[in-house]
mmCIF file of C-alpha atoms in Angstrom:
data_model
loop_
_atom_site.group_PDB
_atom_site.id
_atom_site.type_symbol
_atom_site.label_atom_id
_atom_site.label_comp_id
_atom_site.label_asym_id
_atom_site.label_seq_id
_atom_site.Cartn_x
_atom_site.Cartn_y
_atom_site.Cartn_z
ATOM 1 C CA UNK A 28 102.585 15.183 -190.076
ATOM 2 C CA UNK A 29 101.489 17.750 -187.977
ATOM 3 C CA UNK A 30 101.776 18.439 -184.285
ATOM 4 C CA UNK A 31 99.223 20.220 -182.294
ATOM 5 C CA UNK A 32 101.045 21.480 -178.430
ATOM 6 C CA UNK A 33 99.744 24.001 -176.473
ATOM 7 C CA UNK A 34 103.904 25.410 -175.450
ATOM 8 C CA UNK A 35 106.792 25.210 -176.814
ATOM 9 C CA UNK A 36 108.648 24.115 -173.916
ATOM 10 C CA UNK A 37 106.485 20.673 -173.995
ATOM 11 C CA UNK A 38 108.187 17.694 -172.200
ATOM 12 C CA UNK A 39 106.991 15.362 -175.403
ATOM 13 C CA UNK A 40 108.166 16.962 -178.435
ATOM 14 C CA UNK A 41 111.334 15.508 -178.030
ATOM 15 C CA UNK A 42 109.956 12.040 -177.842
ATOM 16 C CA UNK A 43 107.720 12.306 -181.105
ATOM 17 C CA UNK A 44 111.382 13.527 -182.954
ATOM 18 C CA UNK A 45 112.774 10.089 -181.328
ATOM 19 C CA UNK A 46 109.531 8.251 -182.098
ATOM 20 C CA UNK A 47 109.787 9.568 -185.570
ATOM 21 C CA UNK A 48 113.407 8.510 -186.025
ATOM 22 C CA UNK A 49 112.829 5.220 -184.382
ATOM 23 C CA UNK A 50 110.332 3.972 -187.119
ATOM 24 C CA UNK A 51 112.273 5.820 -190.203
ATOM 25 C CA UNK A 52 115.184 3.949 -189.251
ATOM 26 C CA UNK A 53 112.759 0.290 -189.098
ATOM 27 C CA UNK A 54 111.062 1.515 -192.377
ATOM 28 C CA UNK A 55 114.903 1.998 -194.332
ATOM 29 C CA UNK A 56 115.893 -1.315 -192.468
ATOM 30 C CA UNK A 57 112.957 -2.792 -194.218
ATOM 31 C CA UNK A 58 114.024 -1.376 -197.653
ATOM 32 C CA UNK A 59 110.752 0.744 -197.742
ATOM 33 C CA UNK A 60 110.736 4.111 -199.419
ATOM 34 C CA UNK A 61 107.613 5.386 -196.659
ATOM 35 C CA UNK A 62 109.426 7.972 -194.440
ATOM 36 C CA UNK A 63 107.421 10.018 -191.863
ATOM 37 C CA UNK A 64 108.250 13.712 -192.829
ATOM 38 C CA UNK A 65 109.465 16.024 -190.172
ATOM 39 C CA UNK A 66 106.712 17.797 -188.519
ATOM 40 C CA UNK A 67 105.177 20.567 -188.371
ATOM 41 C CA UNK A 68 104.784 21.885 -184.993
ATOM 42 C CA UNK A 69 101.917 23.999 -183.926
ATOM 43 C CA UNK A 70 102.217 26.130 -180.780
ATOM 44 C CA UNK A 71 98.715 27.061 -179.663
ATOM 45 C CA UNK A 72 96.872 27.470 -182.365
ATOM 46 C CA UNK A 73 93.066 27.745 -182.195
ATOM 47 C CA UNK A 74 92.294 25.094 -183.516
ATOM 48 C CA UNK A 75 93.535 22.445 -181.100
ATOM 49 C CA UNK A 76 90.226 23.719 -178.922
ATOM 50 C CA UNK A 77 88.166 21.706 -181.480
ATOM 51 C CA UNK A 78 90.768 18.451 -182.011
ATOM 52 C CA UNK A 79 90.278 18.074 -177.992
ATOM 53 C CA UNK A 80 87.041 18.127 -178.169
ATOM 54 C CA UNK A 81 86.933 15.628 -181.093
ATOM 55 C CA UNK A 82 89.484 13.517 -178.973
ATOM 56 C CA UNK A 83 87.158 13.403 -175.776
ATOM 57 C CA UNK A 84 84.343 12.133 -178.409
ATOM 58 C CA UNK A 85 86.181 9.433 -179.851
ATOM 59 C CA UNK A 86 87.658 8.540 -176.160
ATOM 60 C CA UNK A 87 84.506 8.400 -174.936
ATOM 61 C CA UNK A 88 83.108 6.406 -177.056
ATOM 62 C CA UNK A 89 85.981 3.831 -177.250
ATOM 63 C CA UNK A 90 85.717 3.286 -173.336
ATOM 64 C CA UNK A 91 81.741 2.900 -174.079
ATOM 65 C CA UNK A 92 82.612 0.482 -177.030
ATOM 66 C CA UNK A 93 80.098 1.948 -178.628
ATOM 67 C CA UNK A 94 79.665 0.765 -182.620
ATOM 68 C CA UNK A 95 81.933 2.312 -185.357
ATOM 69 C CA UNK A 96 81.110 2.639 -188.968
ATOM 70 C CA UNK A 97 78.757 5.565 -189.890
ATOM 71 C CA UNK A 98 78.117 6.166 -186.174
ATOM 72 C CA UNK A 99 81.389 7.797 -185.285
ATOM 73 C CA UNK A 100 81.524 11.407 -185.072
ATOM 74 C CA UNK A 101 82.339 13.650 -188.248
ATOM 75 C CA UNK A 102 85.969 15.206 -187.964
ATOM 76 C CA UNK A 103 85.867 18.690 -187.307
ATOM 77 C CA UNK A 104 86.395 21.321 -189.567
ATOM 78 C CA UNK A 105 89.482 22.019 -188.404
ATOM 79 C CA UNK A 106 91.167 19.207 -189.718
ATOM 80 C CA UNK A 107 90.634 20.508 -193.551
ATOM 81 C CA UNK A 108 92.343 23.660 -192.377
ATOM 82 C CA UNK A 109 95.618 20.819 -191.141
ATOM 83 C CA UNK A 110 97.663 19.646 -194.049
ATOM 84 C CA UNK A 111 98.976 16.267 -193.042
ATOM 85 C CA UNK A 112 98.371 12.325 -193.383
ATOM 86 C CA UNK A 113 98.927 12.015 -189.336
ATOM 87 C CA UNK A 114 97.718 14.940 -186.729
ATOM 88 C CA UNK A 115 99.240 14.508 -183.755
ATOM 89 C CA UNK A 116 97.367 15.906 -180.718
ATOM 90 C CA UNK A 117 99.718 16.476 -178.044
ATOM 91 C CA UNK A 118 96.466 16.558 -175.404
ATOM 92 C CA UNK A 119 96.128 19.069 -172.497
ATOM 93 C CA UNK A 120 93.316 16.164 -171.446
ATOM 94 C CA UNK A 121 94.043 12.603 -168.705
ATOM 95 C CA UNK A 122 92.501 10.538 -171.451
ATOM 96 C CA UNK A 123 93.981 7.505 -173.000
ATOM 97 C CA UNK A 124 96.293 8.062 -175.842
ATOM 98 C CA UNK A 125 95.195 6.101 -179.198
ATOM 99 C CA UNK A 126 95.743 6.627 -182.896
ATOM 100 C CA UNK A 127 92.148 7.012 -185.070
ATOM 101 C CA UNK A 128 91.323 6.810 -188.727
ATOM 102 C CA UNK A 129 89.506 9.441 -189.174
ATOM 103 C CA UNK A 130 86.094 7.871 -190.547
ATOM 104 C CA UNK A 131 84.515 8.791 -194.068
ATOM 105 C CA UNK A 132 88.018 10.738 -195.535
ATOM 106 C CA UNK A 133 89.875 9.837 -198.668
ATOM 107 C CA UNK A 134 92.633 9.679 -198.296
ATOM 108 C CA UNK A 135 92.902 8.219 -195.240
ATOM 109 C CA UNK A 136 94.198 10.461 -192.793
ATOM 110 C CA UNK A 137 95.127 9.692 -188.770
ATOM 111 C CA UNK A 138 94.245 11.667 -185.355
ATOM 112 C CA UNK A 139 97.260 10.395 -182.826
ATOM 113 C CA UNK A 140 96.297 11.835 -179.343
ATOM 114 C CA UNK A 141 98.864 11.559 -176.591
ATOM 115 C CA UNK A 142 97.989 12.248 -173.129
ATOM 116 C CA UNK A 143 99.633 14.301 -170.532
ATOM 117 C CA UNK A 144 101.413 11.871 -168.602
ATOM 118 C CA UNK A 145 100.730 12.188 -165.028
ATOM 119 C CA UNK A 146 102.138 10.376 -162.028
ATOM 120 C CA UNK A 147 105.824 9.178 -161.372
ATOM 121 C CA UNK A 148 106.376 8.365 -165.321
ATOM 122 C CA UNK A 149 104.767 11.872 -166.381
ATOM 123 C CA UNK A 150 108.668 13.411 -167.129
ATOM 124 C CA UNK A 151 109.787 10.403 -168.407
ATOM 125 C CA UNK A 152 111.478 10.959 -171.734
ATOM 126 C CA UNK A 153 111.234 6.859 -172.313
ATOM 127 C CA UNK A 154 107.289 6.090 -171.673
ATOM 128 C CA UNK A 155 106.670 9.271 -174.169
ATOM 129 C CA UNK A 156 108.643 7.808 -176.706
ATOM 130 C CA UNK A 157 107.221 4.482 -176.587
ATOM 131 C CA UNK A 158 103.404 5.766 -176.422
ATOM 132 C CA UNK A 159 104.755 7.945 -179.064
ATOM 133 C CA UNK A 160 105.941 5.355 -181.429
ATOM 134 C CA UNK A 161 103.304 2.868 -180.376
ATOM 135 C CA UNK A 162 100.479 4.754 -181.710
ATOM 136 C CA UNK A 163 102.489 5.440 -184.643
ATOM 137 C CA UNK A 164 102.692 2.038 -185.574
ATOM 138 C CA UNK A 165 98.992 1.699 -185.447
ATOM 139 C CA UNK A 166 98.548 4.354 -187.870
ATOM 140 C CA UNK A 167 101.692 2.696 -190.166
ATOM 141 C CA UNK A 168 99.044 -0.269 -190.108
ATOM 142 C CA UNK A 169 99.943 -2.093 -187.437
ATOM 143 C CA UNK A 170 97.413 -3.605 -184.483
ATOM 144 C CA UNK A 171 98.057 -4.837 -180.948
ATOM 145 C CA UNK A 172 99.828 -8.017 -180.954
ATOM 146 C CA UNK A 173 99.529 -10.255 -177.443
ATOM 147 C CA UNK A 174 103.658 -10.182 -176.932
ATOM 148 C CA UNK A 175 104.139 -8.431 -173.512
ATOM 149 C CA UNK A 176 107.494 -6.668 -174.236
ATOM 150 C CA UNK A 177 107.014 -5.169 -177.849
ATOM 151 C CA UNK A 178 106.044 -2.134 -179.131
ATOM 152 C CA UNK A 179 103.051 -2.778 -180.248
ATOM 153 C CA UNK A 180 102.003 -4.853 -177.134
ATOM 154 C CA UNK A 181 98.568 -4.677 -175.939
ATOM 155 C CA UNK A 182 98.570 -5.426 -173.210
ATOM 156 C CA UNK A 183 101.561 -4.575 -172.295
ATOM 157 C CA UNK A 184 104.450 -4.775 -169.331
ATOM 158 C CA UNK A 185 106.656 -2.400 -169.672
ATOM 159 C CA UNK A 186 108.089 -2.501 -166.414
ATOM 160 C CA UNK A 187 109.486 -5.858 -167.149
ATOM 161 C CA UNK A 188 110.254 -5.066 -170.705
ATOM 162 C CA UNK A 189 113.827 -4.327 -171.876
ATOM 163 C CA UNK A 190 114.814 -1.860 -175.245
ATOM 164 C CA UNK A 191 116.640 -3.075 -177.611
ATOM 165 C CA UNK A 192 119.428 -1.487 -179.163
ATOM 166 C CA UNK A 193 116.917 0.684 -180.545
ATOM 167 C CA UNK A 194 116.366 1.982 -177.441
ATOM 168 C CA UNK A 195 112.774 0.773 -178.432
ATOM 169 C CA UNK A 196 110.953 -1.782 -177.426
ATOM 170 C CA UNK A 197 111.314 -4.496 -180.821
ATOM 171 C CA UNK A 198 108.960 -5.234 -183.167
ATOM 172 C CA UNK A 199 107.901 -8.719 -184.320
ATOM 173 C CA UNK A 200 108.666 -10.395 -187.294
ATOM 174 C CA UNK A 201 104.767 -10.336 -188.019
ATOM 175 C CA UNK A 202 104.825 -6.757 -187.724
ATOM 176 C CA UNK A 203 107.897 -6.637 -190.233
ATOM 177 C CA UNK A 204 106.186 -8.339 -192.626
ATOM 178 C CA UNK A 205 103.069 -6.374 -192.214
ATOM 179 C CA UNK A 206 104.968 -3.360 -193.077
ATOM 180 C CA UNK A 207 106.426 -4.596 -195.454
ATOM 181 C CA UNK A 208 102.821 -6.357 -197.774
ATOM 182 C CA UNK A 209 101.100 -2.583 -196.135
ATOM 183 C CA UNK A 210 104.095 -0.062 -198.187
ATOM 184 C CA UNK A 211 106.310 -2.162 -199.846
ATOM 185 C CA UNK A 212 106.210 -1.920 -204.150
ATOM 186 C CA UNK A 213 102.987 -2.172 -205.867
#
């Protein structure tokens, strides 16, 4: 994994560490060898200019729902120069966070983009974390389920939602299981 900030003293690196440890401790719990590495973390480096342009595309196009398939737009080059299964963009951009398999690349490799947080939440550690950990559940395999208050709600409501012991919101036993038939042994 590799993480893409534009300072050091970014209010959501700590989140993606707790994000990271949150589903490393569900994928042990599970028995499953997978592990997210620790990242690396990239302070600006040039070519984060490109990945936000890339992530504006995509965004743009999701809100447009605009087909997918051979009409989404080629990576750019930077990502060849990014070693990595997951590139996390942590965006300088108000556009929605999502997670993206990056189309026609073997193997399959993710963009996470997670958006400055702006408004009364935009310092909170918590909604970070979550949006953190959500989208890495997407790109562990995992879609929106219709359970308000889970992680991988969508929609969701997290204002009624309570963490578990976790301090995460849970995940389903569908989503267990999907983990589970996705990395278990082959």
């Amino acid at each position: 994994m590799v993480v893409l900030v534009a300072a050091a003293d970014d209010d959501r690196l700590a989140p993606v560490e707790q994000a990271i440890g949150f589903w490393n401790d569900r994928l042990a719990e599970l028995g499953l060898t997978l592990r997210i590495g620790a990242p690396e973390v990239r302070v600006a480096d040039p070519l984060a200019r490109s990945l936000e342009t890339y992530a504006r595309q995509v965004a743009t196009r999701a809100i447009q729902q605009l087909p997918t398939g051979g009409f989404e737009p080629d990576p750019p080059d930077a990502f060849g120069r990014l070693e990595g299964d997951i590139v996390l963009l942590l965006s300088s951009q108000d556009i929605m966070s999502y997670a993206w398999p990056l189309p026609r690349t073997e193997p399959v490799r993710h963009l996470i983009v997670v958006r400055r947080v702006r408004g009364p939440y935009r310092s909170d550690p918590m909604v970070s974390s979550h949006v953190v950990a959500h989208e890495l559940g997407h790109a562990l395999g995992l879609s929106h389920n219709e359970e308000a208050h889970t992680l991988m709600c969508g929609p969701c409501q997290p204002l009624t939602a309570e963490i578990d012991d976790t301090g995460f919101l849970p995940l389903t036993q569908t989503e267990r299981a999907r983990l589970l038939a996705l990395h278990g042994a082959r």
